[in-house]
């Protein structure tokens, strides 16, 4: 078979199985992300052995995750973050610190290297906005206070997770660095994040209104070119600076989050997302190896999952105590799902040789487990009191349209 | 630099230069396709030497051309073809036969091998719908009879060109085949085209109404999955049968052309198109080699271009004689631009070692020249008689909306 035929066959198998599994999972109200990972595990060397990593597939998946993080960034609107305010911030900060610390110390207790422990801790920090938003929307609870707090905190979460990743990925590049170098690399990472926002913002905010002076078609295609161009450029810069490429992509997305064109861009990036992102998740699944796994590692995996759940439940619950005990529990459960960002961190660690193969598989397991169960639990918790904020949640006034649409993106494309 | 950083940098440079050059060309009403090829020539080994073919870039461009041909197929609505009817068919058939024969005999006269001559002939057949449609729209002439004939014939053209390519690419795979084998391969090629339509149509026509029973987001993402899945699957099959992958992609697109969802799909594929297609054209530009070119080849290139222009002018003009001499001339000029399909044929021939490097460069030159000049000539010809079909052309009733949108796609994304 020619190289082209081989490539087309791989992409075809990956894409079609991912979409088919995603559709079946959607029937059972399960996130597509989980379907795609499981498809990857099934197609990969562990089970069927149909799909193997190749230079093309690996780099294509890399491009996929860059676009994924761009769109995650696009949803991190700073103005909205300020609106949901302190409550979400408290939930987010505690919900990031607790699992990070727990994850780090768990790994350290198993005698794992510092770098690996730091990466696992980082992989436990970020909540998956999409999975939670979708469950809340299905229950008609998107407009409630609890939903606002969860969604706001999940976005904060992503930002914090990325900042931690920026520092960690900078620091862990050089093996055995001195403390001076750690400081330098940390400053470099923070400077990259700060400068990209500081220098990028005026460019984006001056260029986007200029584009809207053109007719609709031209405006759309120029906006798209600007967004994709910045996304690729920032990703390259981050990657060139030995940070992770996705960090650049995230900040490029965040630059557009507060523009008037954010919604248009989100819609326009949808199809691209729909093609490249499933390929990334499937390829991540193919990297899972269950063969020859020791009992110790399996125990570690279960403990990582446990720590992931407890960390968010306790951290976020504490941050949301003002909502009452039941409210705090709901927020805590709503924040449990890890998805995209956690997986991205793990696969980055694997690619850099910082995370071992078996630990990687365990982190993927954690992402699958934490993504599957919370929606069902949320359904149980929220169904028992449908009258509390009932009518507002059901009618969906004009004001709530934005959130509905946002969750719609989460449903149709992101998960 | 890591492999990821290298990949991101290449894609960034290609994408940003292509889009910037495209925007500048748009100012001067020149097609983006030409801008992208010229960017490729500039970035490639001939001039700057910044971009070189790599496994990833080559396969990514391959994927780009697969999506390109899917979208070309999507515009080949059989019902619309029947509507514009015999007039367009006559223009198309004569406009395909004349340049094919002229191209073949020109190459044969230079003593070139039969296979190479066949490929060059094929590369001369297909008109670029996008370039012509755009020029006509800018002049407000989209609703005139002449425009209908041109657009209809250009679509017919694509179908004929693809059929010829299917046969030629099957036949030229085996070197020195017997006439029995030629017959077998031709039957195989025709069978592939026929069967893909025959078997695919019921599937698509039964599945698309089923999808619309879901809510809008789900419907859109499932429609997209179905379309991309069929596109990849058919491309693989064609490629597996030693036909060109793009032939499968074209027929997959054609399957959706007459569905109610064609317009939605066209809009939805836009962003994907906007990312991958420029990369294909730039990569094609990088394969152009002007260094060490002999005078003979340059003369051949000029003659190929001349033959390309005369073939269409005479062939299409003869087919459109019923529109009067001026009408026939306008149709002839409108059919001169070669773009996507001609380039695709040439690059396929180059990849298979059937077309030599120098001949490839000359075919690209032909595509550039024929795409640049006709719009300006059309402007001259059509401006001199604005009163003839004036009001209808200017007002744009509801009936003409479809065509306007179609040309809009041509403007915003295709060229």
Short mmCIF file of C-alpha atoms in Angstrom, two decimals, chain A residues 2 15 17 19 22 30 56 60 63-65 81 88 95 99 179 198 245 247 257 261-262 271 362 376 399:
data_model
loop_
_atom_site.label_atom_id
_atom_site.label_comp_id
_atom_site.label_asym_id
_atom_site.label_seq_id
_atom_site.Cartn_x
_atom_site.Cartn_y
_atom_site.Cartn_z
CA UNK A 2 1.30 3.49 -0.80
CA UNK A 15 -12.03 9.25 12.75
CA UNK A 17 -14.46 4.76 15.15
CA UNK A 19 -17.28 9.42 15.91
CA UNK A 22 -18.91 9.13 20.51
CA UNK A 30 -21.41 9.86 28.45
CA UNK A 56 2.47 11.79 10.62
CA UNK A 60 -1.17 15.54 13.42
CA UNK A 63 -1.60 19.94 15.88
CA UNK A 64 -4.96 18.71 17.18
CA UNK A 65 -4.08 19.42 20.79
CA UNK A 81 -14.36 35.42 35.25
CA UNK A 88 -15.51 30.82 41.88
CA UNK A 95 -9.64 22.88 43.99
CA UNK A 99 -5.29 17.70 44.20
CA UNK A 179 17.90 26.46 42.16
CA UNK A 198 0.35 42.12 27.15
CA UNK A 245 3.38 24.32 22.64
CA UNK A 247 0.64 26.95 26.50
CA UNK A 257 -11.96 35.40 24.54
CA UNK A 261 -15.86 37.93 17.67
CA UNK A 262 -15.24 35.18 20.24
CA UNK A 271 -15.35 21.80 12.29
CA UNK A 362 -2.87 5.32 35.24
CA UNK A 376 -24.70 10.62 36.90
CA UNK A 399 -29.77 36.62 29.03
#
